[in-house]
């Protein structure tokens, strides 16, 4: 194991975060705070409780997931896309590092950033609404699992993309709609039965449901099923990354 | 002695169907400066990229210091440093940070003294905390060289090192390359500037259309293929070369003031004595005489055009 290389990539990526603090940490916190103000304080006060949870508190897990997913994807996809774009990727490719090490460095750093962000949002939320965390261990576990899974997904997008437009298109056209329709702001039990079934094809539903369970002990979908679906998505991502590295897809000619 | 780099039956066909390299066989000796010469698109960068692990070979094997570049890539790549042709750097990083990154990437523990030495040798120490984006093109080129040296490689590849580099930096770089060679580093450079190969290389390989056309000691190459010229500055200009002198390969300059005689250094009979005798018989006096050897450039052009 080339530990020095993993450290070098990880440090390099984290340095990029601190350099772009406003963009990578401050801006998602500000936008999430706005959600709390609008949906939690302004609109939420007129909404009833959902499954026995105050509306402001109900949306916290979903909002954290929303930021976690979009930021994991954007961090990881930028992290690997930029060296490809600027050409500095040659150094990583010519270095005595295995693909696993490259992956640990890039995805590890992207996931770290997202987890830091998730925790910061959690703390920020406290300023607006009181909440409890019933299963803190599982809450943290899901946070990390989701961060890693979506950072891997972002890594794949970053390798696949050969222009800035492609880099943005999946987060914008697929991930954002899925997160908004994934029960971030409502319980899927509030939907008509047909839509409840359709919604179950949206992977984000499982993530949000699972995460919300760790807070309040209530879930739209069975927790074990949710957890299983999250792990399945992780495994699919690992499979794609394995294939990318095996074939050198868009990395090596 | 075992070659430091050994390329056997290497072929590369890109997905687009472009055949970039065909059946390359090449051995690089330890401690030499080897210049790979060829026109643009000849396959120089592809060859280097395969050896360094950036491009996958289609067929063939490459050993670097005895290690297969694919099956034993860790050992092979640790020995190799690469200075790419393009100025590709992480523009927002500081010089020292990017150096430490490179060293770590190649699996070496931090060594501030060594990094300082490399930066000082390349006159970059003063700029160590500067962001790369603030540096000039020449400085960026130095940073790339420093990065390639950061993990103490035994083999250094310089891909078109003097593309877009001013004269001063080019001289500095040649000086540095020689110093590295004294330290035992093997240097392989690609170039389409013949001057560079002529100035520095011990051996020259010519590549064209993805094939190695020839590999030769530079001095031997020059001697073997070299033509020499004698230019005679005439005391009185001539209208034409006299009939009786036509058996000599002579050419008269357009102003009639100079006679140019071309001969082959390889032949036993250069014909110079006979020529000079004949000239004096015809009463053609000359004021001065210059000799000139053909440059590597002329040799190269004749080689490349011959192959077409």
Coordinates of C-alpha atoms in Angstrom, one line a residue:
Chain A
X1 CA 0.0 0.0 0.0
X2 CA 1.4 3.4 -1.0
X3 CA 0.3 5.3 2.1
X4 CA 2.3 8.4 1.1
X5 CA 0.4 8.6 -2.1
X6 CA -3.0 8.3 -0.4
X7 CA -2.0 11.0 2.0
X8 CA -0.7 13.2 -0.8
X9 CA -4.0 13.0 -2.8
X10 CA -6.1 13.3 0.3
X11 CA -4.2 16.4 1.5
X12 CA -4.2 18.0 -1.9
X13 CA -8.0 17.6 -2.1
X14 CA -8.6 18.9 1.4
X15 CA -6.4 21.9 0.6
X16 CA -8.7 22.6 -2.3
X17 CA -11.6 22.6 0.1
X18 CA -10.0 25.1 2.5
X19 CA -9.0 27.2 -0.5
X20 CA -12.6 27.4 -1.7
X21 CA -14.2 27.6 1.7
X22 CA -17.0 30.0 0.7
X23 CA -18.0 27.8 -2.2
X24 CA -17.6 24.3 -0.7
X25 CA -18.8 24.9 2.9
X26 CA -20.3 28.3 3.4
X27 CA -22.7 28.3 0.5
X28 CA -24.4 25.0 1.2
X29 CA -24.9 26.0 4.8
X30 CA -26.4 29.3 3.8
X31 CA -28.8 27.7 1.3
X32 CA -29.8 25.1 3.9
X33 CA -30.4 27.8 6.4
X34 CA -32.7 29.5 4.0
X35 CA -34.8 26.2 3.7
X36 CA -35.1 26.2 7.5
X37 CA -36.2 29.8 7.6
X38 CA -38.8 29.3 4.8
X39 CA -40.1 25.8 5.3
X40 CA -39.3 25.4 9.0
X41 CA -40.1 28.7 10.5
X42 CA -42.4 30.5 8.0
X43 CA -44.5 27.8 6.4
X44 CA -43.7 25.0 9.0
X45 CA -45.5 26.9 11.8
X46 CA -48.8 26.5 9.9
X47 CA -48.3 22.8 9.1
X48 CA -49.4 20.1 11.5
X49 CA -47.1 17.5 12.8
X50 CA -46.1 14.6 10.5
X51 CA -46.0 11.2 12.2
X52 CA -45.8 12.9 15.5
X53 CA -42.9 15.1 14.5
X54 CA -43.0 18.9 14.3
X55 CA -42.7 19.9 10.6
X56 CA -39.5 22.0 11.1
X57 CA -37.8 19.1 12.7
X58 CA -39.3 16.6 10.2
X59 CA -37.4 18.2 7.2
X60 CA -34.0 18.3 8.9
X61 CA -32.8 14.8 8.0
X62 CA -34.1 15.3 4.4
X63 CA -32.3 18.6 4.0
X64 CA -29.1 17.2 5.4
X65 CA -29.3 14.3 2.9
X66 CA -30.1 16.7 0.1
X67 CA -26.9 18.7 0.8
X68 CA -24.9 15.6 1.5
X69 CA -25.8 14.0 -1.8
X70 CA -25.4 17.0 -4.0
X71 CA -22.2 18.1 -2.4
X72 CA -20.7 14.6 -2.4
X73 CA -21.3 14.4 -6.1
X74 CA -20.0 17.8 -6.9
X75 CA -16.9 17.5 -4.7
X76 CA -15.9 14.1 -6.0
X77 CA -16.7 14.9 -9.6
X78 CA -14.8 18.1 -9.6
X79 CA -11.9 16.5 -7.7
X80 CA -11.2 14.0 -10.5
X81 CA -12.5 16.1 -13.4
X82 CA -10.2 19.1 -12.8
X83 CA -6.9 17.2 -13.2
X84 CA -8.3 15.6 -16.3
X85 CA -9.3 19.0 -17.6
X86 CA -6.0 20.7 -16.7
X87 CA -3.9 17.7 -17.7
X88 CA -2.3 17.2 -14.3
X89 CA -3.8 13.7 -14.2
X90 CA -0.7 12.5 -16.0
X91 CA 1.2 12.6 -12.8
X92 CA -1.3 10.4 -10.9
X93 CA -1.4 8.0 -13.8
X94 CA 2.4 7.8 -14.0
X95 CA 2.9 7.4 -10.3
X96 CA 3.3 4.0 -8.5
X97 CA -0.2 4.0 -7.1
X98 CA -2.9 1.4 -7.5
X99 CA -6.5 2.3 -8.4
X100 CA -7.7 1.5 -4.9
X101 CA -5.2 4.1 -3.5
X102 CA -6.3 6.7 -6.0
X103 CA -9.9 6.0 -5.1
X104 CA -9.3 6.2 -1.3
X105 CA -7.5 9.5 -1.8
X106 CA -10.1 11.2 -4.0
X107 CA -13.3 9.7 -2.7
X108 CA -12.1 9.7 0.9
X109 CA -11.4 13.5 0.7
X110 CA -14.8 14.2 -1.0
X111 CA -16.6 12.1 1.6
X112 CA -14.8 13.8 4.4
X113 CA -15.9 17.2 3.2
X114 CA -19.5 16.1 2.9
X115 CA -19.5 14.6 6.4
X116 CA -18.1 17.9 7.8
X117 CA -20.7 19.7 5.9
X118 CA -23.5 17.4 7.2
X119 CA -22.4 17.9 10.7
X120 CA -22.3 21.7 10.3
X121 CA -25.8 21.7 8.8
X122 CA -27.0 19.7 11.7
X123 CA -25.5 22.2 14.1
X124 CA -26.9 25.1 12.1
X125 CA -30.4 23.5 12.2
X126 CA -30.3 23.7 16.0
X127 CA -30.5 27.4 15.7
X128 CA -33.9 27.2 14.1
X129 CA -35.6 24.1 15.4
X130 CA -35.2 21.8 18.4
X131 CA -34.8 18.2 17.5
X132 CA -33.7 14.9 19.1
X133 CA -31.5 12.1 17.7
X134 CA -32.8 8.7 18.8
X135 CA -30.1 6.6 17.2
X136 CA -26.9 8.8 17.0
X137 CA -24.7 5.9 16.1
X138 CA -26.9 4.9 13.1
X139 CA -27.3 8.5 12.2
X140 CA -23.6 9.0 11.9
X141 CA -23.2 5.7 10.1
X142 CA -25.8 6.6 7.5
X143 CA -24.1 10.0 7.1
X144 CA -20.8 8.4 6.3
X145 CA -22.3 5.6 4.2
X146 CA -24.2 8.1 2.1
X147 CA -21.2 10.4 1.8
X148 CA -19.0 7.6 0.5
X149 CA -21.7 6.2 -1.9
X150 CA -22.4 9.5 -3.5
X151 CA -18.8 10.5 -3.6
X152 CA -18.2 7.3 -5.6
X153 CA -21.1 8.2 -7.8
X154 CA -19.6 11.7 -8.3
X155 CA -16.2 10.2 -9.1
X156 CA -17.8 8.2 -11.9
X157 CA -19.5 11.3 -13.2
X158 CA -16.1 13.1 -13.1
X159 CA -14.4 10.5 -15.1
X160 CA -17.3 10.1 -17.6
X161 CA -17.6 13.9 -18.1
X162 CA -15.6 15.5 -20.9
X163 CA -16.9 19.0 -20.5
X164 CA -18.3 21.2 -17.8
X165 CA -21.8 20.7 -19.1
X166 CA -21.7 16.9 -18.7
X167 CA -20.3 17.4 -15.2
X168 CA -23.4 19.4 -14.2
X169 CA -26.1 17.6 -16.2
X170 CA -26.6 14.5 -14.0
X171 CA -26.7 16.4 -10.7
X172 CA -29.0 19.0 -12.2
X173 CA -31.3 16.8 -14.3
X174 CA -31.4 13.6 -12.2
X175 CA -30.2 14.0 -8.7
X176 CA -31.9 17.3 -7.8
X177 CA -35.4 16.1 -9.0
X178 CA -34.9 12.8 -7.3
X179 CA -34.0 14.5 -4.0
X180 CA -37.0 16.9 -4.1
X181 CA -39.3 14.0 -4.9
X182 CA -37.7 11.7 -2.4
X183 CA -39.6 12.7 0.6
X184 CA -37.3 15.4 1.8
X185 CA -40.2 17.8 2.6
X186 CA -43.0 15.3 3.1
X187 CA -43.7 11.8 4.1
X188 CA -44.5 9.5 1.1
X189 CA -47.4 8.2 3.1
X190 CA -49.1 11.6 2.3
X191 CA -49.1 10.7 -1.4
X192 CA -51.9 8.9 -3.3
X193 CA -51.3 5.1 -3.3
X194 CA -50.2 5.0 -7.0
X195 CA -47.5 7.7 -6.4
X196 CA -46.4 5.9 -3.3
X197 CA -45.5 2.9 -5.4
X198 CA -43.8 4.9 -8.1
X199 CA -41.8 6.8 -5.5
X200 CA -40.3 3.5 -4.3
X201 CA -38.3 3.4 -7.5
X202 CA -36.5 6.5 -6.4
X203 CA -33.4 5.5 -4.4
X204 CA -33.3 8.8 -2.5
X205 CA -36.5 7.8 -0.7
X206 CA -34.6 5.0 1.0
X207 CA -31.8 7.2 2.0
X208 CA -34.1 9.9 3.5
X209 CA -36.3 7.4 5.2
X210 CA -33.4 5.6 6.7
X211 CA -31.8 8.8 7.9
X212 CA -35.1 10.1 9.3
X213 CA -35.6 6.9 11.3
X214 CA -32.2 7.4 13.0
X215 CA -33.5 10.8 14.2
X216 CA -37.1 10.1 15.2
X217 CA -37.6 6.4 14.9
X218 CA -40.2 6.8 12.2
X219 CA -39.7 5.7 8.6
X220 CA -41.6 5.6 5.3
X221 CA -40.0 2.4 4.3
X222 CA -38.7 -0.5 6.5
X223 CA -35.3 0.5 7.8
X224 CA -33.6 -2.8 6.8
X225 CA -34.9 -2.4 3.3
X226 CA -33.7 1.2 3.2
X227 CA -30.3 0.2 4.4
X228 CA -30.1 -2.7 2.0
X229 CA -31.0 -0.4 -0.9
X230 CA -28.3 2.1 0.1
X231 CA -25.7 -0.6 0.3
X232 CA -26.8 -2.0 -3.1
X233 CA -26.3 1.5 -4.7
X234 CA -22.8 1.5 -3.1
X235 CA -22.0 -1.9 -4.5
X236 CA -23.2 -0.8 -8.0
X237 CA -21.0 2.3 -7.8
X238 CA -18.0 0.2 -6.7
X239 CA -18.7 -2.2 -9.6
X240 CA -18.7 0.7 -12.2
X241 CA -15.5 2.2 -10.7
X242 CA -13.9 -1.2 -10.8
X243 CA -14.8 -1.5 -14.5
X244 CA -13.5 2.0 -15.2
X245 CA -10.1 1.2 -13.8
X246 CA -9.9 -2.2 -15.4
X247 CA -10.5 -0.8 -18.8
X248 CA -8.9 2.6 -18.3
X249 CA -12.2 4.1 -19.6
X250 CA -11.6 7.9 -20.3
X251 CA -8.4 7.8 -18.3
X252 CA -6.0 5.9 -20.4
X253 CA -6.0 5.5 -24.2
Chain B
X1 CA 25.3 -4.6 -19.1
X2 CA 21.5 -4.8 -18.6
X3 CA 19.7 -1.9 -20.4
X4 CA 17.9 0.5 -18.0
X5 CA 15.0 0.5 -20.4
X6 CA 14.2 -2.2 -22.8
X7 CA 11.3 -2.0 -25.3
X8 CA 10.4 -5.1 -27.1
X9 CA 8.0 -5.5 -30.1
X10 CA 5.9 -2.5 -28.9
X11 CA 2.8 -1.7 -30.9
X12 CA 0.1 0.9 -30.2
X13 CA -3.1 1.3 -32.1
X14 CA -5.5 3.9 -30.6
X15 CA -9.2 3.2 -30.4
X16 CA -9.7 5.6 -33.3
X17 CA -7.7 3.1 -35.4
X18 CA -4.6 5.3 -35.6
X19 CA -1.5 3.1 -35.5
X20 CA 0.8 5.3 -33.5
X21 CA 3.7 2.8 -33.0
X22 CA 4.6 -0.2 -34.9
X23 CA 7.0 -2.9 -33.7
X24 CA 9.3 -0.7 -31.6
X25 CA 12.5 -2.3 -30.3
X26 CA 14.7 0.0 -28.3
X27 CA 17.3 -0.3 -25.5
X28 CA 18.4 2.6 -23.4
X29 CA 21.8 2.3 -21.6
X30 CA 22.1 3.3 -18.0
X31 CA 23.6 6.8 -17.5
X32 CA 23.3 8.0 -21.1
X33 CA 21.5 10.9 -22.6
X34 CA 19.3 9.5 -25.4
X35 CA 17.5 11.8 -27.8
X36 CA 14.4 10.6 -29.6
X37 CA 14.1 12.7 -32.7
X38 CA 11.2 12.9 -35.0
X39 CA 8.7 15.2 -36.7
X40 CA 5.4 16.1 -35.0
X41 CA 3.1 13.2 -34.9
X42 CA 5.9 10.6 -35.3
X43 CA 5.0 8.7 -32.1
X44 CA 7.5 10.2 -29.6
X45 CA 5.0 11.2 -27.0
X46 CA 3.0 7.9 -27.4
X47 CA 6.2 5.9 -26.8
X48 CA 7.1 7.9 -23.7
X49 CA 3.5 7.8 -22.4
X50 CA 3.5 4.0 -22.6
X51 CA 6.8 3.6 -20.8
X52 CA 5.5 6.0 -18.1
X53 CA 2.2 4.3 -17.7
X54 CA -0.1 7.0 -19.1
X55 CA -1.1 5.1 -22.2
X56 CA -1.8 1.4 -22.4
X57 CA 0.3 -0.6 -25.0
X58 CA -1.6 -2.7 -27.5
X59 CA 1.2 -5.2 -27.7
X60 CA 4.7 -5.8 -26.6
X61 CA 6.7 -5.5 -23.4
X62 CA 8.7 -2.7 -21.7
X63 CA 11.1 -3.2 -18.8
X64 CA 12.3 -0.3 -16.7
X65 CA 15.4 -1.1 -14.7
X66 CA 14.4 -4.8 -15.0
X67 CA 10.8 -4.3 -13.9
X68 CA 7.9 -4.9 -16.3
X69 CA 5.9 -1.7 -16.6
X70 CA 2.6 -3.5 -16.3
X71 CA 3.0 -6.5 -14.0
X72 CA 5.5 -4.8 -11.7
X73 CA 4.4 -1.2 -12.2
X74 CA 5.1 0.0 -8.7
X75 CA 8.8 -0.8 -8.9
X76 CA 9.1 0.4 -12.5
X77 CA 7.3 3.7 -12.0
X78 CA 9.2 4.6 -8.8
X79 CA 12.4 4.8 -11.0
X80 CA 10.9 7.1 -13.5
X81 CA 10.3 10.8 -13.6
X82 CA 8.4 12.5 -16.4
X83 CA 8.4 16.1 -17.5
X84 CA 5.5 16.5 -19.9
X85 CA 5.4 18.6 -23.0
X86 CA 2.5 20.7 -22.0
X87 CA 2.7 23.1 -19.0
X88 CA 0.2 21.2 -16.9
X89 CA 0.4 22.3 -13.3
X90 CA -2.0 22.8 -10.5
X91 CA -2.1 26.6 -10.9
X92 CA -3.5 27.4 -7.5
X93 CA -1.0 25.5 -5.5
X94 CA 2.3 26.8 -4.2
X95 CA 5.6 25.5 -5.6
X96 CA 6.6 23.7 -2.4
X97 CA 3.1 22.2 -1.9
X98 CA 3.1 20.8 -5.4
X99 CA 6.6 19.4 -4.8
X100 CA 5.6 17.6 -1.7
X101 CA 2.5 16.3 -3.4
X102 CA 4.6 14.7 -6.2
X103 CA 7.1 13.2 -3.8
X104 CA 4.3 11.6 -1.8
X105 CA 2.5 10.4 -4.9
X106 CA 5.6 8.4 -5.8
X107 CA 5.6 6.8 -2.4
X108 CA 8.6 8.6 -0.8
X109 CA 8.6 9.8 2.8
X110 CA 9.0 13.6 3.1
X111 CA 12.6 14.9 2.8
X112 CA 12.7 18.7 3.1
X113 CA 16.5 18.9 2.5
X114 CA 16.3 17.1 -0.8
X115 CA 13.3 19.2 -2.0
X116 CA 15.2 22.3 -1.1
X117 CA 18.2 21.1 -3.0
X118 CA 16.2 20.4 -6.2
X119 CA 14.5 23.8 -5.9
X120 CA 17.8 25.6 -5.4
X121 CA 19.4 23.8 -8.3
X122 CA 16.6 25.0 -10.5
X123 CA 16.6 28.6 -9.1
X124 CA 13.1 28.1 -7.7
X125 CA 13.9 28.3 -4.0
X126 CA 13.0 32.0 -3.8
X127 CA 9.7 31.2 -5.4
X128 CA 8.8 28.2 -3.2
X129 CA 5.8 29.9 -1.6
X130 CA 4.6 31.5 -4.8
X131 CA 1.4 30.2 -6.4
X132 CA 2.2 28.6 -9.7
X133 CA -0.3 30.8 -11.5
X134 CA 1.9 33.8 -10.8
X135 CA 5.0 32.3 -12.4
X136 CA 6.2 32.9 -15.9
X137 CA 6.1 30.1 -18.6
X138 CA 9.8 29.4 -18.1
X139 CA 9.4 29.2 -14.4
X140 CA 6.5 26.8 -14.8
X141 CA 8.7 24.6 -16.9
X142 CA 11.2 24.6 -14.1
X143 CA 8.5 23.6 -11.7
X144 CA 7.6 20.6 -13.8
X145 CA 11.2 19.5 -13.9
X146 CA 11.5 19.9 -10.2
X147 CA 8.3 17.9 -9.7
X148 CA 9.6 15.1 -11.9
X149 CA 12.8 15.0 -9.8
X150 CA 11.0 15.2 -6.5
X151 CA 11.1 11.4 -5.9
X152 CA 14.8 10.9 -6.9
X153 CA 14.2 9.0 -10.1
X154 CA 16.9 7.0 -11.9
X155 CA 15.4 7.7 -15.3
X156 CA 14.1 11.1 -16.4
X157 CA 12.0 11.6 -19.4
X158 CA 11.9 15.1 -20.9
X159 CA 9.2 15.4 -23.5
X160 CA 10.0 18.4 -25.8
X161 CA 11.8 20.2 -23.0
X162 CA 12.6 23.3 -24.9
X163 CA 9.2 23.9 -26.6
X164 CA 8.4 27.5 -26.0
X165 CA 11.4 28.1 -23.8
X166 CA 13.8 31.1 -24.2
X167 CA 17.4 30.7 -25.0
X168 CA 18.6 31.3 -21.5
X169 CA 16.4 28.7 -19.9
X170 CA 17.3 26.2 -22.7
X171 CA 21.0 26.7 -21.8
X172 CA 20.2 26.3 -18.1
X173 CA 18.3 23.2 -18.8
X174 CA 21.0 21.6 -20.8
X175 CA 23.4 22.4 -18.0
X176 CA 21.1 20.8 -15.5
X177 CA 20.6 17.7 -17.7
X178 CA 24.3 17.2 -17.9
X179 CA 24.6 17.6 -14.1
X180 CA 21.9 15.0 -13.6
X181 CA 23.8 12.6 -15.9
X182 CA 26.9 13.1 -13.8
X183 CA 24.8 12.0 -10.8
X184 CA 23.9 8.8 -12.6
X185 CA 20.5 9.7 -13.9
X186 CA 19.6 8.3 -17.3
X187 CA 17.9 10.9 -19.5
X188 CA 15.6 10.4 -22.5
X189 CA 14.5 13.5 -24.3
X190 CA 12.2 13.9 -27.2
X191 CA 12.7 16.8 -29.4
X192 CA 12.2 18.0 -32.9
X193 CA 14.9 20.6 -32.4
X194 CA 18.0 18.9 -33.9
X195 CA 20.2 21.5 -32.1
X196 CA 19.1 20.0 -28.8
X197 CA 20.0 16.5 -29.7
X198 CA 23.2 17.6 -31.3
X199 CA 24.2 19.6 -28.2
X200 CA 23.4 17.0 -25.6
X201 CA 22.8 13.5 -26.7
X202 CA 25.1 10.5 -26.5
X203 CA 22.9 8.5 -28.7
X204 CA 20.1 9.5 -31.1
X205 CA 17.1 7.5 -32.2
X206 CA 15.1 8.7 -35.1
X207 CA 11.4 7.9 -35.1
X208 CA 9.0 8.5 -38.0
X209 CA 5.5 7.3 -38.8
X210 CA 5.6 5.2 -35.6
X211 CA 8.7 3.3 -36.6
X212 CA 12.3 3.6 -35.3
X213 CA 14.2 4.5 -38.4
X214 CA 17.6 4.3 -36.7
X215 CA 19.5 4.3 -33.4
X216 CA 23.1 5.4 -33.4
X217 CA 25.8 7.0 -31.4
X218 CA 25.5 10.7 -32.2
X219 CA 29.2 11.1 -33.2
X220 CA 29.1 8.0 -35.4
X221 CA 25.8 9.1 -37.0
X222 CA 27.3 12.4 -37.9
X223 CA 30.4 10.8 -39.2
X224 CA 28.6 8.0 -41.0
X225 CA 26.1 10.1 -42.7
X226 CA 27.9 13.3 -42.7
X227 CA 28.9 15.2 -45.8
X228 CA 31.5 17.8 -45.7
X229 CA 31.8 20.8 -47.8
X230 CA 34.8 22.9 -48.8
X231 CA 34.0 26.5 -49.8
X232 CA 36.6 28.3 -51.8
X233 CA 36.5 32.1 -51.8
X234 CA 37.9 33.0 -55.2
X235 CA 40.2 35.8 -55.9
X236 CA 38.6 36.6 -59.3
X237 CA 35.0 35.7 -59.8
X238 CA 34.1 33.1 -62.5
X239 CA 31.5 33.2 -65.2
X240 CA 31.1 29.4 -65.2
X241 CA 33.0 26.3 -64.1
X242 CA 35.5 25.4 -66.7
X243 CA 34.7 22.2 -68.7
X244 CA 37.8 20.4 -67.7
X245 CA 36.8 20.7 -64.0
X246 CA 33.3 19.2 -64.6
X247 CA 34.4 15.8 -63.3
X248 CA 34.5 17.3 -59.8
X249 CA 31.3 17.7 -57.9
X250 CA 31.6 21.5 -57.9
X251 CA 29.0 24.2 -57.6
X252 CA 29.5 27.9 -58.4
X253 CA 27.8 30.4 -56.2
X254 CA 25.4 32.7 -58.0
X255 CA 27.7 35.7 -57.7
X256 CA 30.6 33.6 -59.1
X257 CA 32.8 34.4 -56.2
X258 CA 32.7 31.0 -54.4
X259 CA 33.2 27.4 -55.4
X260 CA 31.6 24.8 -53.2
X261 CA 32.9 21.2 -53.2
X262 CA 30.9 18.5 -51.5
X263 CA 32.4 15.2 -50.5
X264 CA 31.7 12.1 -48.4
X265 CA 33.8 11.7 -45.3
X266 CA 33.3 7.9 -45.5
X267 CA 35.1 7.4 -48.8
X268 CA 38.8 6.7 -48.8
X269 CA 39.4 9.1 -51.8
X270 CA 38.0 12.5 -51.0
X271 CA 39.4 13.9 -54.2
X272 CA 40.6 17.1 -52.5
X273 CA 44.2 16.9 -53.6
X274 CA 43.3 16.3 -57.2
X275 CA 40.8 19.2 -57.1
X276 CA 43.3 21.6 -55.6
X277 CA 45.9 20.6 -58.2
X278 CA 43.5 21.0 -61.1
X279 CA 42.5 24.4 -59.8
X280 CA 46.0 25.7 -59.7
X281 CA 46.6 24.2 -63.2
X282 CA 43.7 26.3 -64.4
X283 CA 45.1 29.4 -62.7
X284 CA 42.1 29.7 -60.4
X285 CA 43.4 31.2 -57.2
X286 CA 41.5 31.5 -54.0
X287 CA 41.8 33.8 -51.1
X288 CA 40.3 31.7 -48.4
X289 CA 39.0 28.2 -47.7
X290 CA 36.3 27.0 -45.3
X291 CA 35.2 23.5 -44.4
X292 CA 31.8 22.7 -43.0
X293 CA 30.3 19.4 -41.8
X294 CA 26.6 18.7 -42.3
X295 CA 24.5 19.1 -39.2
X296 CA 22.4 16.5 -37.6
X297 CA 19.5 18.5 -39.1
X298 CA 20.5 17.9 -42.6
X299 CA 21.1 14.2 -41.8
X300 CA 17.7 14.0 -40.2
X301 CA 15.9 15.7 -43.1
X302 CA 17.5 13.4 -45.6
X303 CA 16.6 10.3 -43.4
X304 CA 13.0 11.3 -43.0
X305 CA 12.4 12.3 -46.6
X306 CA 14.1 9.1 -47.8
X307 CA 11.7 7.0 -45.9
X308 CA 8.6 8.6 -47.4

